Coordinates of N, CA and C in Angstrom, one line a residue:
X1 N 212.5 151.8 0.3 CA 211.2 151.1 0.4 C 210.2 151.5 0.9
X2 N 209.5 151.4 0.2 CA 207.8 151.4 1.2 C 206.8 150.6 1.1
X3 N 205.7 150.5 2.2 CA 204.8 149.7 2.3 C 203.6 150.4 2.6
X4 N 203.1 150.4 1.7 CA 201.4 151.1 1.8 C 200.5 150.4 2.4
X5 N 200.0 150.8 3.7 CA 199.3 150.0 4.3 C 198.0 150.3 3.4
X6 N 196.7 149.2 3.6 CA 195.5 149.2 2.7 C 194.6 150.5 3.2
X7 N 194.5 150.6 4.8 CA 194.3 151.9 5.2 C 194.8 153.6 4.9
X8 N 195.8 153.4 4.6 CA 196.5 154.6 3.9 C 196.2 155.1 2.4
X9 N 195.4 154.2 1.5 CA 195.5 154.4 0.1 C 195.0 156.0 0.1
X10 N 195.1 156.7 -0.7 CA 194.7 158.2 -0.9 C 193.8 158.6 -2.1
X11 N 192.5 158.3 -2.0 CA 191.4 158.4 -2.9 C 191.3 160.0 -3.5
X12 N 192.3 161.1 -3.3 CA 192.5 162.2 -3.4 C 192.9 162.2 -4.7
X13 N 192.7 161.7 -5.9 CA 193.6 161.3 -7.1 C 192.1 161.7 -8.1
X14 N 192.2 161.8 -9.0 CA 191.2 162.0 -10.4 C 190.3 160.8 -10.2
X15 N 189.1 161.4 -10.3 CA 188.1 160.2 -10.3 C 186.9 160.4 -11.7
X16 N 186.5 159.2 -12.3 CA 185.7 159.2 -13.1 C 184.3 158.7 -12.3
X17 N 183.3 159.5 -13.2 CA 182.1 158.9 -12.3 C 181.5 157.3 -12.6
X18 N 181.0 157.1 -11.4 CA 180.9 155.6 -11.8 C 182.3 154.4 -10.6
X19 N 183.0 155.1 -10.4 CA 184.2 154.1 -9.7 C 184.5 155.2 -9.1
X20 N 185.3 154.5 -7.6 CA 186.5 155.6 -6.9 C 187.9 154.7 -7.1
X21 N 188.6 155.6 -7.0 CA 190.5 155.0 -7.1 C 190.9 155.8 -6.1
X22 N 191.4 154.8 -5.8 CA 192.5 155.5 -4.5 C 194.1 154.9 -4.9
X23 N 194.6 155.8 -4.7 CA 196.3 155.9 -5.1 C 197.1 154.9 -4.0
X24 N 198.1 154.1 -4.5 CA 199.2 153.3 -3.4 C 200.2 154.2 -3.8
X25 N 200.5 154.0 -4.9 CA 202.1 154.6 -5.4 C 201.9 155.2 -6.2
X26 N 202.7 156.9 -6.0 CA 202.8 157.6 -7.1 C 203.9 158.5 -6.5
X27 N 204.3 159.5 -7.7 CA 205.2 160.7 -7.1 C 204.9 160.9 -6.1
X28 N 203.6 161.9 -5.7 CA 204.1 162.8 -4.3 C 203.7 161.6 -3.5
X29 N 203.6 160.6 -3.3 CA 203.3 159.6 -1.9 C 204.5 158.9 -1.3
X30 N 205.3 158.2 -2.7 CA 206.6 157.9 -2.7 C 207.4 158.1 -3.2
X31 N 207.6 159.4 -4.1 CA 208.5 159.6 -5.1 C 208.6 158.8 -6.5
X32 N 207.8 157.9 -6.8 CA 207.8 157.1 -8.0 C 207.7 157.9 -9.4
X33 N 208.6 157.7 -10.2 CA 209.1 158.3 -11.2 C 208.4 157.9 -12.8
X34 N 207.8 156.6 -12.6 CA 207.7 155.6 -14.0 C 206.2 155.4 -13.4
X35 N 206.0 154.8 -12.3 CA 204.8 153.9 -12.3 C 203.8 154.5 -11.6
X36 N 202.3 154.1 -11.6 CA 201.4 154.4 -10.2 C 201.2 153.3 -10.5
X37 N 200.1 153.2 -9.1 CA 199.3 151.8 -8.6 C 198.2 152.3 -7.7
X38 N 197.3 151.7 -7.9 CA 196.0 151.6 -6.7 C 195.3 150.8 -6.8
X39 N 194.0 151.1 -6.5 CA 192.9 150.3 -6.5 C 191.3 150.9 -7.2
X40 N 190.8 150.2 -8.1 CA 189.4 151.1 -8.3 C 188.4 149.9 -7.6
X41 N 187.1 150.5 -7.3 CA 186.0 150.0 -6.7 C 184.8 150.7 -7.6
X42 N 184.0 149.5 -7.9 CA 182.7 150.5 -8.8 C 181.8 149.5 -8.1
X43 N 181.2 150.3 -7.9 CA 179.7 149.7 -7.2 C 179.1 148.6 -8.1
X44 N 177.8 147.3 -6.9 CA 177.0 146.7 -8.0 C 176.0 147.6 -9.0
X45 N 176.5 146.9 -10.2 CA 175.5 147.2 -11.2 C 176.0 148.8 -11.6
X46 N 177.2 149.5 -11.5 CA 177.6 150.5 -12.0 C 178.3 150.5 -13.1
X47 N 178.8 151.7 -13.7 CA 179.2 151.6 -15.1 C 180.2 152.9 -15.3
X48 N 181.3 153.2 -15.5 CA 182.1 154.2 -15.5 C 181.6 155.5 -16.5
X49 N 181.8 156.7 -16.5 CA 181.8 157.4 -17.5 C 182.9 156.8 -18.4
X50 N 182.8 157.3 -19.8 CA 184.2 156.7 -21.1 C 184.8 157.8 -20.7
X51 N 186.3 157.2 -20.6 CA 187.7 158.2 -20.8 C 188.8 157.3 -20.8
X52 N 190.4 158.3 -21.2 CA 191.0 157.3 -21.8 C 192.1 157.9 -20.7
X53 N 193.9 157.2 -21.0 CA 194.3 158.0 -19.8 C 195.6 158.3 -20.6
X54 N 195.6 159.2 -21.9 CA 196.5 159.7 -22.4 C 197.5 158.6 -23.1
X55 N 198.9 159.3 -22.8 CA 199.8 158.4 -23.6 C 200.2 156.8 -22.1
X56 N 199.9 157.1 -21.3 CA 199.7 156.1 -20.8 C 198.9 154.7 -20.8
X57 N 199.9 153.3 -20.6 CA 199.6 152.3 -20.6 C 199.1 151.5 -19.3
X58 N 197.5 151.0 -19.3 CA 197.6 150.8 -18.2 C 196.8 149.0 -17.8
X59 N 197.2 148.7 -16.9 CA 197.1 147.3 -16.7 C 196.2 147.3 -14.9
X60 N 194.9 146.3 -15.3 CA 193.7 146.2 -14.4 C 193.7 144.6 -14.3
X61 N 193.9 144.3 -12.6 CA 194.1 143.1 -12.4 C 192.6 143.0 -11.1
X62 N 191.8 141.6 -12.1 CA 190.4 141.5 -10.9 C 190.6 140.7 -10.0
X63 N 190.6 141.2 -8.8 CA 190.6 140.9 -7.4 C 189.1 140.2 -7.0
X64 N 188.3 141.1 -6.7 CA 186.8 140.3 -6.9 C 185.7 140.9 -7.5
X65 N 185.0 140.5 -7.6 CA 183.3 140.7 -9.1 C 183.8 140.4 -10.3
X66 N 183.3 140.7 -11.5 CA 182.9 140.5 -12.8 C 183.1 141.8 -13.5
X67 N 184.3 142.0 -14.3 CA 184.2 143.8 -15.1 C 183.8 142.8 -16.4
X68 N 183.1 143.9 -17.1 CA 182.9 144.2 -18.2 C 183.3 145.2 -18.7
X69 N 184.6 145.2 -19.8 CA 185.3 146.5 -20.4 C 184.3 146.8 -21.5
X70 N 183.9 147.3 -22.1 CA 183.8 148.5 -23.4 C 185.0 149.3 -23.4
X71 N 185.4 149.3 -24.8 CA 185.8 150.3 -25.6 C 185.5 150.4 -27.0
X72 N 186.7 151.7 -27.7 CA 186.5 152.0 -28.9 C 185.8 153.4 -29.2
X73 N 185.9 153.9 -30.0 CA 185.5 155.3 -30.1 C 184.4 155.6 -30.1
X74 N 183.5 154.4 -30.3 CA 182.4 154.7 -30.0 C 181.6 153.3 -28.7
X75 N 182.5 153.1 -27.8 CA 182.5 151.7 -27.0 C 181.8 150.7 -27.5
X76 N 182.6 150.4 -29.1 CA 181.7 149.4 -29.5 C 182.0 148.0 -29.3
X77 N 183.1 147.7 -28.8 CA 183.6 146.8 -28.2 C 183.7 146.0 -27.0
X78 N 183.0 144.7 -26.7 CA 182.9 144.3 -24.8 C 183.7 143.5 -24.8
X79 N 184.2 143.0 -23.3 CA 184.6 141.7 -22.9 C 184.5 141.5 -21.5
X80 N 184.7 140.8 -21.4 CA 184.0 140.7 -19.7 C 185.5 139.9 -18.8
X81 N 185.9 140.1 -17.4 CA 187.3 139.4 -17.0 C 186.7 138.9 -15.3
X82 N 187.2 137.7 -14.7 CA 186.6 137.7 -13.8 C 188.5 137.4 -12.6
X83 N 187.8 137.1 -11.5 CA 188.9 137.4 -10.5 C 190.1 136.4 -11.1
X84 N 191.2 137.3 -10.9 CA 192.5 136.8 -11.2 C 192.7 137.1 -12.7
X85 N 191.7 137.8 -13.4 CA 192.4 138.1 -14.8 C 193.1 139.6 -14.7
X86 N 193.9 139.4 -15.7 CA 194.4 141.2 -16.3 C 193.9 141.2 -17.3
X87 N 193.9 143.0 -17.2 CA 193.3 143.7 -18.6 C 194.2 144.6 -19.0
X88 N 194.5 144.7 -20.1 CA 195.4 145.8 -21.0 C 194.8 146.8 -21.1
X89 N 195.3 148.2 -21.0 CA 194.4 149.3 -21.6 C 195.4 149.9 -22.3
X90 N 195.9 150.1 -23.7 CA 196.8 150.3 -24.4 C 196.2 152.1 -24.5
X91 N 197.5 153.2 -24.5 CA 197.3 154.4 -24.4 C 196.1 154.5 -25.6
X92 N 195.8 155.9 -25.0 CA 194.6 156.7 -25.8 C 193.5 156.2 -26.0
X93 N 193.2 154.8 -25.8 CA 191.9 153.9 -26.1 C 190.5 154.1 -25.0
X94 N 189.6 154.9 -25.9 CA 188.4 155.3 -25.0 C 187.9 154.0 -24.1
X95 N 187.6 154.0 -23.1 CA 187.0 152.7 -22.5 C 185.9 153.2 -21.6
X96 N 185.2 152.6 -20.9 CA 184.5 152.0 -19.6 C 185.1 151.0 -19.2
X97 N 184.4 150.9 -17.6 CA 184.6 149.9 -16.9 C 183.0 149.6 -16.7
X98 N 182.7 148.6 -16.3 CA 181.2 147.8 -16.3 C 181.3 146.9 -15.0
X99 N 180.4 147.3 -13.9 CA 180.5 146.0 -13.0 C 179.4 145.1 -13.4
X100 N 179.4 144.0 -13.8 CA 179.0 143.0 -14.1 C 177.8 142.1 -13.3
X101 N 177.8 142.4 -12.0 CA 177.2 141.8 -11.1 C 176.4 143.0 -10.4
X102 N 175.1 142.2 -10.0 CA 174.5 143.5 -9.9 C 173.8 143.4 -8.0
X103 N 175.0 142.7 -7.5 CA 174.8 142.2 -5.9 C 176.4 142.6 -5.2
X104 N 177.5 142.7 -5.8 CA 178.9 142.6 -5.4 C 179.8 143.9 -5.7
X105 N 180.3 144.4 -5.6 CA 181.4 145.6 -5.9 C 182.4 144.5 -6.7
X106 N 182.8 145.1 -7.7 CA 184.1 145.5 -8.6 C 185.4 145.7 -7.6
X107 N 186.2 144.9 -7.5 CA 187.4 145.1 -6.9 C 188.7 145.4 -7.7
X108 N 189.6 145.7 -8.3 CA 190.7 145.9 -9.1 C 191.8 146.3 -8.4
X109 N 192.6 145.9 -8.7 CA 194.4 147.0 -8.5 C 194.6 147.4 -9.9
X110 N 195.2 148.6 -9.9 CA 195.5 149.4 -11.3 C 196.6 149.9 -11.5
X111 N 197.5 149.4 -12.4 CA 198.5 149.9 -12.7 C 199.1 150.6 -14.0
X112 N 199.4 152.3 -14.1 CA 200.3 152.7 -15.0 C 201.1 153.3 -15.2
X113 N 201.7 153.2 -16.4 CA 203.1 153.4 -16.9 C 203.5 155.0 -16.4
X114 N 203.1 155.8 -15.6 CA 203.6 157.0 -15.3 C 203.4 157.3 -13.6
X115 N 204.0 158.0 -13.0 CA 203.7 158.1 -11.7 C 202.4 159.3 -11.7
X116 N 201.9 160.0 -12.8 CA 200.9 161.0 -12.7 C 199.6 160.2 -13.1
X117 N 198.1 160.3 -12.4 CA 196.8 159.8 -12.7 C 196.5 160.8 -13.7
X118 N 196.7 160.2 -15.0 CA 196.2 161.3 -16.1 C 195.0 160.1 -16.3
X119 N 194.1 161.0 -16.3 CA 192.6 160.4 -16.9 C 191.6 162.0 -17.5
X120 N 191.5 161.8 -18.6 CA 190.5 162.2 -20.0 C 188.9 161.7 -19.9
X121 N 188.2 162.4 -19.3 CA 186.8 161.9 -19.1 C 186.3 162.1 -20.6
X122 N 185.3 161.4 -21.0 CA 184.9 161.6 -22.2 C 183.3 161.9 -22.1
X123 N 182.8 162.6 -23.3 CA 181.1 162.7 -23.4 C 181.1 161.8 -24.7
X124 N 181.0 160.3 -24.8 CA 180.8 159.1 -25.4 C 179.4 158.4 -25.0
X125 N 178.5 158.5 -26.4 CA 177.2 157.5 -26.3 C 177.5 156.3 -27.2
X126 N 177.7 155.2 -26.7 CA 177.4 154.5 -28.0 C 176.4 154.3 -29.0
X127 N 177.1 154.3 -30.4 CA 176.4 154.1 -31.3 C 175.6 152.9 -31.9
X128 N 176.2 151.8 -31.3 CA 176.0 150.6 -31.6 C 176.1 149.5 -30.2
X129 N 175.4 148.5 -30.5 CA 175.7 147.6 -29.7 C 176.8 146.8 -29.4
X130 N 177.6 147.0 -28.7 CA 179.1 146.5 -28.5 C 179.1 144.8 -29.3
X131 N 180.1 144.2 -30.2 CA 180.8 143.6 -30.1 C 181.3 143.0 -29.2
X132 N 181.7 141.4 -29.2 CA 182.4 140.9 -28.2 C 183.0 140.3 -28.7
X133 N 184.4 140.7 -28.2 CA 185.8 140.5 -28.2 C 186.0 139.2 -27.4
X134 N 187.1 138.1 -27.7 CA 187.4 137.5 -26.9 C 189.2 137.8 -26.0
X135 N 189.4 137.6 -25.0 CA 190.6 137.8 -24.3 C 191.5 136.8 -25.1
X136 N 192.2 137.3 -25.8 CA 193.6 136.4 -26.6 C 194.2 137.6 -26.9
X137 N 195.4 136.8 -27.5 CA 196.5 137.2 -28.2 C 196.9 137.0 -29.1
X138 N 197.7 137.6 -30.4 CA 198.3 137.0 -31.0 C 199.2 135.4 -30.9
X139 N 199.8 135.3 -30.1 CA 200.6 133.9 -29.6 C 199.6 132.7 -28.7
X140 N 198.6 133.1 -28.5 CA 197.6 132.3 -28.2 C 196.1 132.0 -28.6
X141 N 195.9 130.7 -29.5 CA 194.8 130.3 -30.4 C 193.4 130.3 -28.9
X142 N 192.7 131.0 -29.5 CA 191.2 130.9 -28.6 C 190.1 129.7 -28.7
X143 N 190.5 129.1 -27.5 CA 189.5 128.1 -27.1 C 187.9 128.0 -27.6
X144 N 187.7 127.0 -28.2 CA 186.0 127.1 -28.4 C 185.4 126.9 -26.6
X145 N 184.6 127.3 -26.4 CA 184.1 127.3 -25.3 C 183.9 125.8 -24.9
X146 N 183.4 124.7 -25.7 CA 183.6 123.5 -25.2 C 185.4 123.1 -25.8
X147 N 185.7 123.4 -25.5 CA 187.5 123.0 -25.3 C 188.0 123.2 -24.4
X148 N 187.3 124.3 -23.6 CA 188.2 125.2 -22.5 C 187.5 124.6 -21.4
X149 N 189.0 124.4 -20.3 CA 189.1 123.1 -18.9 C 188.9 124.5 -17.8

C-alpha cells in the first residue's frame, strides 16, 4: 500500500506539447504492473498536440475547467466535458485535448491500462471542421437539451 501525496507527483514522464502530465502511480514509483495514474493540466486557451496511447485504454476525469476533446484520423469529431465528467479514450485513437476556457486551467485525473506511460505524438492537421458528438453510450438514450435536468 502506498499513498502518493499531491506534492510528490513526478512530471518526469512522457509529455505532449500543450499539457503537463505528472505521474502518481506507475511501475517505477510503486511497482504497478497493470495501471498508470496521474494528473494532467492544460493552461487556459491551450490545446495539446495530436497523439494516441498505443494499445492502452485511457480514462480522463475532469476535476476543474471545461475539456474539449477532438478525435479521429483527422480530429474530425468533437465533444466537451465538465467537472465530474469521465472521458474514455480507446486504444490507438488519435486525439487532442483542448482547454475550452480562456481564463482558468483545465485539471484532470488520468488513468491508463498499463504501468508504462505510452504516448505517441502525431503530426495531424485537421482537414475539416469537427463534427459535434454527444457523450452517449449504446444503453443510454441521448436527451435533447430541452429535456435534460
